[in-house]
Amino acid sequence: MTTTALLHDFCARRGDLAARCRHCGAREFNICQALDPGLQEKLFALALRLQLGKREPVFAAGDPAHYVYNLTEGMVCLSRSLADGRRQILGFLLPGDFIGFEAGETHRCDAETLTEAKACRFERAVFDGFLQDNPETALRLLRMASSELAQAARHEVLLGRKTAVERIASFLLDLRDRSGERHLRTQPLALPMTRSEIADYTGLTIETVSRVLGRLRTDKVIELASTSAVRVIDEAALERMAGPA
Amino acid sequence: MTTTALLHDFCARRGDLAARCRHCGAREFNICQALDPGLQEKLFALALRLQLGKREPVFAAGDPAHYVYNLTEGMVCLSRSLADGRRQILGFLLPGDFIGFEAGETHRCDAETLTEAKACRFERAVFDGFLQDNPETALRLLRMASSELAQAARHEVLLGRKTAVERIASFLLDLRDRSGERHLRTQPLALPMTRSEIADYTGLTIETVSRVLGRLRTDKVIELASTSAVRVIDEAALERMAGPA
DNA sequence: CGGGGCGTTTGATCTTGCTCAAGGCGGCCC
DNA sequence: GGGCCGCCTTGAGCAAGATCAAACGCCCCG
């Protein structure tokens, strides 16, 4: 098999419900990474493999945090809403991302799938026990948490200090880069979220999101294959538009 | 001694450079919490006690991340800047907060003291080793990281979806609550950061920060003892102004 | 194939918070 | 004690993006 074919095969197995960890397409990115086969088997035994539908809630803010999840396939959206309906989307999660680990007893944001998705679900207490017994896994999770914190910091810069154009360009580049890291298709890049969700991620309105995307298209920086897929035509321009580093 | 006197004594020892962990005023909040005395001694042996001046950089974005820090006294400001000078302040850290843990090799934001401060500094590799050997400490750190992530999420809501008044009111309440949890004085509440730093935390300009604070003062919601200390007069009003939960 | 509904696009107007400008206050140094 | 400098406040006008409004297009369903 060629490298491409191998990669294709690898991706096809991503999140296969019956597959053991060593066949899991998300293994390279998620919590199981670098576990030796024995530990992987142990962790697998603790997991419930979950198949989730498109636009299905995983948990809501305030729910008791009984479980933690490791996403293996699909996209999930994390958000927090104010009582009057204003919503802030915190991030769009990709295969390998860890969801639902809380310091307290309840979840503090909403999690919903944007696409069909698969995940490994662990009982919180059981998972904590595994971490106790496997400090290198705890350290790996700590490093993943630290990456998420860095991602949140970049998002705070976007929300607090960037213009509308910079926000949209940064959003597209960030999603593309993270999708690429996870071996997902980037050209065209899937946008399974609605304009309203892009707006709530970037702190803008749907009208502004639509106008900015329209302008990027007019300027030949991107092509919109459909409303839910972009192709980056002029990468350098898009990077310039995303603002200074 | 009365409870108050005990607390006073306790706070006076906060961060005492010579003190062992069991006398450290920040012990209740920081990484050492709930360690048994033996482990505390082991951790203490790994720490360099650091005395920092007012407005002193701790590290800058891009610096190699050789050390991690546990703040025991004073306030530290975390920020990220764009090349054109725009800055986003990520948070104002209080005693007990953990600083500088990175997934990669370098720091990804700037850290600077706002006041004189004290911290325990650990070499990264040594600290990682301690976590390997003490999974319950790793778990505790993981829970602290999860709290920071929740704090970041609240900040994202503030930056993405709140009005100027809501941002300032939320900022004041958040700082007051976190100061209270750490047994710091809350009435009046110290604001060691400049208007410019409040602006860069809230995603506003200094003029808007000044106007909103002025309006809160005019409306008798707060009193400004000096430019760097507030007293909350009408708590309910301030909470209303911070926006719906 | 035609109709309905939702999500998106596009346009016109308005508002919030930014920019630009000037003045005030306070702390610190000489 | 006086002056200077940095930070803060206040005011006037402006602009980026929000709001309000309407039309479009696509998909689904009858």
Coordinates of C-alpha atoms (C1' of nucleotides) in Angstrom, one line a residue:
Chain A
M1 CA 0.0 0.0 0.0
T2 CA 1.1 3.5 -0.7
T3 CA 1.5 6.0 2.2
T4 CA -1.7 7.7 1.1
A5 CA -3.6 4.5 0.9
L6 CA -2.4 3.6 4.4
L7 CA -3.5 6.9 5.7
H8 CA -6.8 6.4 4.1
D9 CA -7.2 3.1 5.7
F10 CA -6.1 4.5 9.0
C11 CA -8.7 7.2 8.8
A12 CA -11.4 4.9 7.7
R13 CA -11.0 3.0 11.0
R14 CA -11.2 6.2 13.0
G15 CA -13.5 5.5 15.9
D16 CA -14.6 2.1 14.7
L17 CA -16.9 1.0 17.5
A18 CA -15.6 -2.5 17.6
A19 CA -12.0 -1.7 17.2
R20 CA -9.5 -2.0 20.0
C21 CA -7.4 1.1 20.8
R22 CA -4.5 0.0 18.6
H23 CA -6.9 0.2 15.6
C24 CA -8.5 3.5 16.7
G25 CA -8.0 6.2 14.2
A26 CA -7.8 8.9 16.9
R27 CA -5.2 7.0 18.9
E28 CA -2.4 9.2 17.8
F29 CA -4.0 12.3 19.4
N30 CA -6.1 11.2 22.3
I31 CA -5.4 10.2 25.8
C32 CA -4.3 6.7 24.9
Q33 CA -1.4 8.0 23.0
A34 CA 1.9 6.4 24.0
L35 CA 0.3 4.0 26.4
D36 CA 1.9 0.6 26.2
P37 CA -0.4 -2.1 24.8
G38 CA -1.2 -3.5 28.3
L39 CA -2.3 -0.2 29.6
Q40 CA -4.3 0.5 26.5
E41 CA -6.2 -2.7 27.0
K42 CA -6.9 -1.8 30.6
L43 CA -8.1 1.6 29.6
F44 CA -10.2 0.1 26.8
A45 CA -11.9 -2.2 29.3
L46 CA -13.0 0.9 31.3
A47 CA -14.5 2.7 28.2
L48 CA -17.9 2.6 26.8
R49 CA -17.8 3.2 23.1
L50 CA -20.4 5.8 22.3
Q51 CA -22.1 6.5 18.9
L52 CA -23.6 9.9 18.8
G53 CA -26.0 11.4 16.2
K54 CA -25.7 14.7 14.4
R55 CA -26.8 17.6 16.7
E56 CA -27.1 15.5 19.8
P57 CA -26.4 17.0 23.2
V58 CA -23.6 15.2 25.1
F59 CA -24.2 17.1 28.3
A60 CA -25.5 20.5 29.5
A61 CA -24.2 23.0 31.9
G62 CA -25.3 22.1 35.4
D63 CA -25.6 18.3 34.7
P64 CA -23.8 16.1 37.2
A65 CA -20.3 15.3 35.7
H66 CA -20.6 11.5 35.9
Y67 CA -18.5 10.9 32.8
V68 CA -15.5 12.1 30.9
Y69 CA -15.3 11.6 27.1
N70 CA -12.5 11.2 24.6
L71 CA -13.8 12.2 21.2
T72 CA -12.6 9.8 18.5
E73 CA -14.6 10.9 15.5
G74 CA -16.8 13.8 14.5
M75 CA -17.0 17.4 15.8
V76 CA -18.4 18.7 19.1
C77 CA -19.2 22.2 20.1
L78 CA -18.7 23.5 23.6
S79 CA -20.6 26.6 24.7
R80 CA -21.9 28.7 27.6
S81 CA -25.1 30.6 27.5
L82 CA -26.4 33.6 29.5
A83 CA -30.0 33.5 30.9
D84 CA -31.1 35.9 28.2
G85 CA -30.0 33.7 25.4
R86 CA -26.6 35.2 24.6
R87 CA -24.2 32.4 23.8
Q88 CA -20.5 32.1 23.6
I89 CA -19.0 29.2 21.8
L90 CA -15.8 28.1 23.5
G91 CA -14.5 25.8 20.9
F92 CA -15.1 23.2 18.2
L93 CA -13.6 19.9 19.3
L94 CA -12.0 17.4 16.9
P95 CA -11.0 13.7 17.2
G96 CA -8.6 13.2 20.0
D97 CA -10.0 16.0 22.2
F98 CA -10.9 15.3 25.7
I99 CA -14.3 16.5 27.0
G100 CA -16.0 16.9 30.4
F101 CA -13.2 16.8 32.9
E102 CA -14.4 19.0 35.7
A103 CA -12.9 20.2 39.0
G104 CA -16.4 20.3 40.6
E105 CA -19.4 18.0 40.6
T106 CA -21.2 19.4 37.6
H107 CA -20.5 20.4 34.0
R108 CA -20.1 24.1 33.5
C109 CA -20.8 24.3 29.8
D110 CA -22.9 22.7 27.1
A111 CA -21.5 20.1 24.7
E112 CA -23.3 19.2 21.5
T113 CA -22.3 17.2 18.4
L114 CA -22.2 19.1 15.1
T115 CA -21.8 15.9 13.1
E116 CA -22.3 12.2 13.8
A117 CA -19.6 11.4 16.3
K118 CA -18.0 8.6 18.3
A119 CA -16.4 8.8 21.7
C120 CA -15.0 6.7 24.5
R121 CA -16.9 7.4 27.7
F122 CA -15.4 6.7 31.1
E123 CA -17.0 6.9 34.5
R124 CA -15.4 9.7 36.4
A125 CA -14.5 7.8 39.5
V126 CA -13.1 4.9 37.5
F127 CA -11.1 7.3 35.3
D128 CA -9.7 9.0 38.3
G129 CA -8.7 5.7 39.7
F130 CA -6.9 4.9 36.4
L131 CA -5.1 8.2 36.6
Q132 CA -4.0 7.5 40.2
D133 CA -2.5 4.2 39.1
N134 CA -1.0 5.6 35.9
P135 CA 0.7 8.8 36.6
E136 CA 2.1 9.1 33.1
T137 CA -1.4 9.2 31.8
A138 CA -2.3 11.9 34.3
L139 CA 0.8 13.8 33.1
R140 CA -0.3 13.4 29.5
L141 CA -3.8 14.7 30.4
L142 CA -2.2 17.6 32.2
R143 CA -0.3 18.5 29.1
M144 CA -3.5 18.3 27.1
A145 CA -5.2 20.6 29.6
S146 CA -2.3 23.0 29.2
S147 CA -2.7 23.0 25.4
E148 CA -6.4 23.7 25.9
L149 CA -5.5 26.6 28.1
A150 CA -3.2 27.9 25.4
Q151 CA -6.0 27.5 22.9
A152 CA -8.3 29.4 25.2
A153 CA -5.7 32.2 25.5
R154 CA -5.6 32.6 21.7
H155 CA -9.4 32.7 21.7
E156 CA -9.4 35.4 24.3
V157 CA -7.0 37.5 22.1
L158 CA -9.4 36.9 19.2
L159 CA -12.4 38.0 21.2
G160 CA -10.9 40.9 23.0
R161 CA -8.6 42.5 20.5
K162 CA -9.2 41.5 16.9
T163 CA -11.4 43.0 14.2
A164 CA -14.2 41.2 12.5
V165 CA -12.1 40.3 9.5
E166 CA -9.2 39.1 11.7
R167 CA -11.6 37.0 13.8
I168 CA -13.0 35.2 10.8
A169 CA -9.6 34.7 9.1
S170 CA -8.1 33.4 12.4
F171 CA -11.1 31.1 12.9
L172 CA -10.6 29.6 9.5
L173 CA -6.9 29.2 9.8
D174 CA -7.2 27.7 13.3
L175 CA -9.8 25.2 12.3
R176 CA -7.8 24.3 9.2
D177 CA -4.6 23.8 11.2
R178 CA -6.2 21.7 13.9
S179 CA -8.0 19.6 11.3
G180 CA -4.7 19.1 9.5
E181 CA -3.0 17.9 12.6
R182 CA -5.8 15.4 13.0
H183 CA -5.4 14.2 9.4
L184 CA -8.8 15.5 8.5
R185 CA -9.5 16.9 5.0
T186 CA -8.5 20.6 4.8
Q187 CA -9.1 21.4 1.1
P188 CA -12.0 21.9 1.1
L189 CA -12.4 22.4 4.8
A190 CA -15.7 21.2 6.3
L191 CA -17.6 23.8 8.3
P192 CA -20.4 21.7 9.9
M193 CA -21.3 24.6 12.2
T194 CA -23.9 27.2 11.2
R195 CA -23.2 30.9 10.6
S196 CA -24.9 31.5 14.0
E197 CA -22.3 29.1 15.6
I198 CA -19.4 30.8 13.8
A199 CA -20.9 34.1 15.1
D200 CA -21.1 32.9 18.6
Y201 CA -17.5 31.6 18.4
T202 CA -16.1 34.8 17.1
G203 CA -18.2 37.2 19.2
L204 CA -19.9 38.7 16.1
T205 CA -23.4 38.5 14.6
I206 CA -24.5 36.2 11.8
E207 CA -24.8 39.2 9.4
T208 CA -21.2 40.2 10.0
V209 CA -20.0 36.7 9.6
S210 CA -21.8 36.4 6.4
R211 CA -20.5 39.8 5.1
V212 CA -16.9 39.0 6.0
L213 CA -17.1 35.5 4.4
G214 CA -18.7 37.2 1.3
R215 CA -15.9 39.7 1.2
L216 CA -13.2 37.0 1.4
R217 CA -14.9 35.2 -1.4
T218 CA -15.2 38.4 -3.6
D219 CA -11.5 39.1 -2.9
K220 CA -10.7 35.6 -4.1
V221 CA -9.1 34.6 -0.8
I222 CA -11.5 31.7 -0.3
E223 CA -14.0 29.8 -2.3
L224 CA -17.3 28.6 -0.7
A225 CA -18.0 25.2 -2.3
S226 CA -21.2 25.1 -0.4
T227 CA -22.3 27.0 2.7
S228 CA -20.5 24.4 4.8
A229 CA -17.2 24.0 3.0
V230 CA -14.4 26.4 2.3
R231 CA -11.4 26.1 0.1
V232 CA -8.5 28.5 0.9
I233 CA -7.3 30.0 -2.4
D234 CA -4.9 32.6 -1.2
E235 CA -3.3 31.3 2.0
A236 CA -0.8 34.2 2.4
A237 CA -3.6 36.8 2.1
L238 CA -5.7 34.9 4.7
E239 CA -2.8 34.8 7.1
R240 CA -2.2 38.5 6.6
M241 CA -5.9 39.1 7.3
A242 CA -5.7 37.1 10.5
G243 CA -3.6 39.9 12.0
P244 CA 0.0 40.2 13.3
A245 CA 1.3 37.3 15.3
Chain B
M1 CA -6.4 33.9 70.2
T2 CA -9.7 34.8 68.6
T3 CA -10.5 33.3 65.2
T4 CA -9.9 36.7 63.6
A5 CA -6.5 37.0 65.3
L6 CA -5.6 33.6 64.2
L7 CA -6.6 34.4 60.6
H8 CA -4.6 37.6 60.9
D9 CA -1.5 35.7 62.1
F10 CA -2.1 33.1 59.3
C11 CA -2.2 35.8 56.7
A12 CA 0.9 37.6 58.1
R13 CA 2.9 34.4 57.5
R14 CA 1.7 34.2 53.9
G15 CA 4.6 33.5 51.7
D16 CA 7.2 33.9 54.5
L17 CA 10.4 33.1 52.7
A18 CA 11.9 31.1 55.5
A19 CA 8.7 29.2 56.4
R20 CA 8.1 25.6 55.7
C21 CA 5.0 24.7 53.8
R22 CA 3.0 24.1 57.0
H23 CA 3.4 27.7 57.8
C24 CA 2.8 29.0 54.3
G25 CA -0.2 31.3 54.1
A26 CA -1.1 30.1 50.7
R27 CA -1.0 26.4 51.6
E28 CA -4.7 26.2 51.7
F29 CA -5.1 27.0 48.0
N30 CA -2.0 26.0 46.2
I31 CA -0.5 22.8 44.9
C32 CA 0.6 21.6 48.3
Q33 CA -2.8 21.5 49.7
A34 CA -3.8 18.1 51.2
L35 CA -0.3 16.7 50.9
D36 CA 0.7 14.8 53.9
P37 CA 3.6 16.4 55.9
G38 CA 6.2 14.1 54.5
L39 CA 5.3 14.9 50.9
Q40 CA 5.1 18.5 51.7
E41 CA 8.7 18.4 53.0
K42 CA 9.8 16.6 49.8
L43 CA 8.1 19.2 47.7
F44 CA 9.5 22.0 49.8
A45 CA 13.0 20.6 49.3
L46 CA 12.5 20.9 45.5
A47 CA 11.3 24.5 45.6
L48 CA 13.3 27.7 45.4
R49 CA 11.5 30.4 47.3
L50 CA 11.3 33.5 45.2
Q51 CA 10.9 37.1 46.2
L52 CA 9.7 39.3 43.4
G53 CA 9.5 43.1 43.1
K54 CA 6.6 45.2 42.0
R55 CA 6.2 45.2 38.2
E56 CA 8.8 42.6 37.6
P57 CA 8.6 40.2 34.7
V58 CA 8.4 36.6 35.7
F59 CA 8.8 35.2 32.2
A60 CA 7.9 36.3 28.6
A61 CA 6.2 34.6 25.7
G62 CA 8.8 32.6 23.9
D63 CA 11.1 32.1 26.8
P64 CA 12.1 28.5 27.4
A65 CA 9.8 27.1 30.1
H66 CA 12.4 25.9 32.5
Y67 CA 10.4 26.5 35.6
V68 CA 6.9 26.3 37.0
Y69 CA 5.8 28.6 39.8
N70 CA 3.3 28.5 42.6
L71 CA 2.3 32.0 43.6
T72 CA 2.1 32.4 47.4
E73 CA 1.8 36.1 47.8
G74 CA 1.0 39.1 45.6
M75 CA -0.7 39.5 42.3
V76 CA 0.6 38.5 38.8
C77 CA -0.8 39.4 35.4
L78 CA -0.8 37.0 32.5
S79 CA -1.0 38.5 29.0
R80 CA -0.5 37.9 25.3
S81 CA 0.4 40.6 22.9
L82 CA 0.1 41.0 19.1
A83 CA 3.1 42.3 17.1
D84 CA 1.4 45.7 16.6
G85 CA 1.1 46.2 20.4
R86 CA -2.5 45.1 21.0
R87 CA -2.6 43.2 24.2
Q88 CA -5.0 40.9 25.8
I89 CA -4.7 40.3 29.5
L90 CA -5.7 36.7 30.3
G91 CA -6.0 37.0 34.0
F92 CA -4.9 38.4 37.3
L93 CA -3.4 35.7 39.5
L94 CA -3.7 35.5 43.2
P95 CA -1.9 33.5 46.0
G96 CA -2.3 29.8 45.4
D97 CA -2.4 30.1 41.6
F98 CA -0.1 28.0 39.6
I99 CA 1.9 29.6 36.8
G100 CA 4.0 28.5 33.8
F101 CA 3.0 24.9 33.3
E102 CA 3.4 24.4 29.5
A103 CA 2.7 21.5 27.1
G104 CA 5.6 22.7 24.9
E105 CA 9.1 23.9 25.4
T106 CA 8.4 27.6 25.7
H107 CA 6.1 30.0 27.6
R108 CA 3.2 31.2 25.5
C109 CA 2.3 34.3 27.4
D110 CA 3.9 37.1 29.4
A111 CA 3.8 37.0 33.2
E112 CA 4.5 40.1 35.3
T113 CA 4.0 41.0 38.9
L114 CA 1.6 43.8 39.7
T115 CA 2.7 44.0 43.3
E116 CA 5.6 42.7 45.3
A117 CA 5.1 38.9 45.3
K118 CA 6.5 35.6 46.5
A119 CA 6.4 32.3 44.8
C120 CA 7.8 28.8 45.0
R121 CA 9.7 28.0 41.8
F122 CA 10.4 24.4 40.6
E123 CA 12.5 23.1 37.8
R124 CA 10.3 21.7 35.3
A125 CA 11.9 18.3 35.0
V126 CA 12.2 18.0 38.7
F127 CA 8.5 18.9 39.1
D128 CA 7.5 16.4 36.4
G129 CA 9.4 13.8 38.3
F130 CA 7.6 14.7 41.5
L131 CA 4.2 14.4 39.7
Q132 CA 5.2 11.0 38.3
D133 CA 5.9 9.8 41.8
N134 CA 2.9 11.5 43.4
P135 CA -0.2 10.9 41.3
E136 CA -2.5 12.5 43.8
T137 CA -0.6 15.8 43.3
A138 CA -0.9 15.3 39.5
L139 CA -4.6 14.9 40.0
R140 CA -4.8 17.9 42.1
L141 CA -3.0 19.9 39.5
L142 CA -5.3 18.5 36.9
R143 CA -8.3 19.8 38.9
M144 CA -6.6 23.2 39.2
A145 CA -6.1 23.3 35.4
S146 CA -9.7 22.4 35.0
S147 CA -10.7 25.3 37.2
E148 CA -8.5 27.6 35.1
L149 CA -10.2 26.4 32.0
A150 CA -13.6 27.2 33.6
Q151 CA -12.3 30.6 34.5
A152 CA -11.1 31.1 30.9
A153 CA -14.6 30.1 29.7
R154 CA -16.2 32.8 31.8
H155 CA -13.7 35.3 30.5
E156 CA -14.5 34.3 26.9
V157 CA -18.2 34.9 27.6
L158 CA -17.3 38.3 29.0
L159 CA -15.1 39.2 26.0
G160 CA -17.4 37.8 23.4
R161 CA -20.9 38.6 24.6
K162 CA -21.0 41.2 27.3
T163 CA -21.5 45.0 27.2
A164 CA -19.0 47.5 28.6
V165 CA -20.9 47.9 31.9
E166 CA -21.4 44.1 32.2
R167 CA -17.7 43.6 31.6
I168 CA -16.6 46.0 34.3
A169 CA -19.1 44.8 36.8
S170 CA -18.2 41.2 36.2
F171 CA -14.5 42.0 36.5
L172 CA -15.0 43.7 39.9
L173 CA -17.2 40.8 41.2
D174 CA -14.9 38.1 39.9
L175 CA -11.8 39.8 41.5
R176 CA -13.7 40.3 44.7
D177 CA -14.9 36.7 44.9
R178 CA -11.5 35.3 44.1
S179 CA -9.8 37.6 46.6
G180 CA -12.3 36.6 49.2
E181 CA -11.7 32.9 48.6
R182 CA -8.0 33.6 49.3
H183 CA -8.7 35.5 52.5
L184 CA -7.6 38.8 50.9
R185 CA -9.2 42.1 51.9
T186 CA -12.3 42.7 49.8
Q187 CA -13.7 45.9 51.3
P188 CA -12.0 48.0 50.0
L189 CA -10.8 45.8 47.2
A190 CA -7.3 46.5 46.0
L191 CA -6.9 47.2 42.3
P192 CA -3.2 47.1 41.8
M193 CA -3.6 47.1 38.0
T194 CA -3.8 50.3 35.9
R195 CA -6.8 51.4 33.9
S196 CA -4.9 50.2 30.9
E197 CA -4.6 46.7 32.3
I198 CA -8.3 46.7 33.2
A199 CA -9.0 47.7 29.6
D200 CA -6.8 45.0 28.2
Y201 CA -8.5 42.4 30.5
T202 CA -12.0 43.5 29.5
G203 CA -11.3 44.1 25.8
L204 CA -12.2 47.8 26.2
T205 CA -10.3 51.1 26.0
I206 CA -9.0 53.0 29.0
E207 CA -11.5 55.8 28.3
T208 CA -14.4 53.4 28.4
V209 CA -13.1 51.7 31.6
S210 CA -12.8 55.2 33.2
R211 CA -16.3 56.3 32.1
V212 CA -17.9 53.1 33.3
L213 CA -16.2 53.2 36.7
G214 CA -17.2 56.9 36.9
R215 CA -20.8 56.0 36.2
L216 CA -20.8 53.2 38.8
R217 CA -19.5 55.8 41.3
T218 CA -22.1 58.4 40.3
D219 CA -24.8 55.8 40.6
K220 CA -23.5 55.0 44.1
V221 CA -22.8 51.4 43.2
I222 CA -19.2 51.7 44.2
E223 CA -16.9 54.1 45.9
L224 CA -13.4 54.7 44.7
A225 CA -11.3 55.3 47.8
S226 CA -8.3 56.0 45.5
T227 CA -7.7 55.1 41.9
S228 CA -6.5 51.7 43.0
A229 CA -9.1 50.6 45.6
V230 CA -12.9 50.1 45.3
R231 CA -15.6 49.6 47.9
V232 CA -18.8 47.9 46.7
I233 CA -21.7 50.0 48.1
D234 CA -24.6 48.3 46.3
E235 CA -23.8 44.7 45.8
A236 CA -27.2 43.8 44.4
A237 CA -27.0 46.5 41.8
L238 CA -23.5 45.5 40.8
E239 CA -24.6 41.9 40.4
R240 CA -27.5 43.0 38.3
M241 CA -25.2 45.1 36.1
A242 CA -22.9 42.1 35.6
G243 CA -25.6 40.6 33.4
P244 CA -27.8 37.5 33.7
A245 CA -26.1 34.3 34.9
Chain C
dC1 C1' -43.3 19.5 -9.0
dG2 C1' -44.7 23.0 -6.0
dG3 C1' -44.8 25.0 -1.3
dG4 C1' -42.9 25.9 3.1
dG5 C1' -39.4 26.8 6.3
dC6 C1' -34.9 27.5 7.8
dG7 C1' -30.5 29.3 7.2
dT8 C1' -28.1 32.6 4.7
dT9 C1' -27.2 36.9 2.1
dT10 C1' -27.7 41.6 1.3
dG11 C1' -29.1 46.4 2.3
dA12 C1' -30.3 50.6 5.2
dT13 C1' -29.9 52.7 9.5
dC14 C1' -28.6 53.1 14.3
dT15 C1' -25.8 52.6 18.5
dT16 C1' -22.1 51.4 21.4
dG17 C1' -17.8 52.0 22.3
dC18 C1' -13.5 53.9 19.9
dT19 C1' -10.6 57.7 18.6
dC20 C1' -8.8 62.1 19.1
dA21 C1' -8.1 65.9 22.2
dA22 C1' -7.6 68.5 26.3
dG23 C1' -7.4 69.1 31.1
dG24 C1' -6.9 67.4 35.9
dC25 C1' -4.9 65.0 39.6
dG26 C1' -1.4 62.9 42.3
dG27 C1' 3.0 61.2 43.4
dC28 C1' 7.8 61.8 43.3
dC29 C1' 12.0 63.9 42.7
dC30 C1' 14.8 67.7 43.1
Chain D
dG1 C1' 7.6 73.2 48.1
dG2 C1' 7.4 73.4 43.3
dG3 C1' 7.4 71.3 39.0
dC4 C1' 7.1 67.5 36.1
dC5 C1' 5.6 63.3 34.4
dG6 C1' 2.5 59.5 34.1
dC7 C1' -2.0 58.1 34.8
dC8 C1' -6.6 59.2 34.9
dT9 C1' -10.9 61.7 33.6
dT10 C1' -13.9 64.1 30.6
dG11 C1' -15.7 65.7 26.2
dA12 C1' -16.8 65.8 21.1
dG13 C1' -17.1 63.4 17.0
dC14 C1' -16.6 59.1 14.5
dA15 C1' -16.8 54.3 12.8
dA16 C1' -17.1 49.3 13.2
dG17 C1' -20.2 46.4 13.8
dA18 C1' -25.1 45.7 15.6
dT19 C1' -29.9 45.9 14.5
dC20 C1' -33.8 45.9 11.7
dA21 C1' -35.7 44.5 7.5
dA22 C1' -36.4 42.0 3.3
dA23 C1' -35.3 38.7 -0.2
dC24 C1' -32.9 34.6 -1.7
dG25 C1' -31.9 29.8 -2.1
dC26 C1' -31.7 25.3 -0.8
dC27 C1' -33.5 21.2 1.1
dC28 C1' -37.2 18.5 2.5
dC29 C1' -41.7 17.0 2.3
dG30 C1' -46.1 16.5 0.6

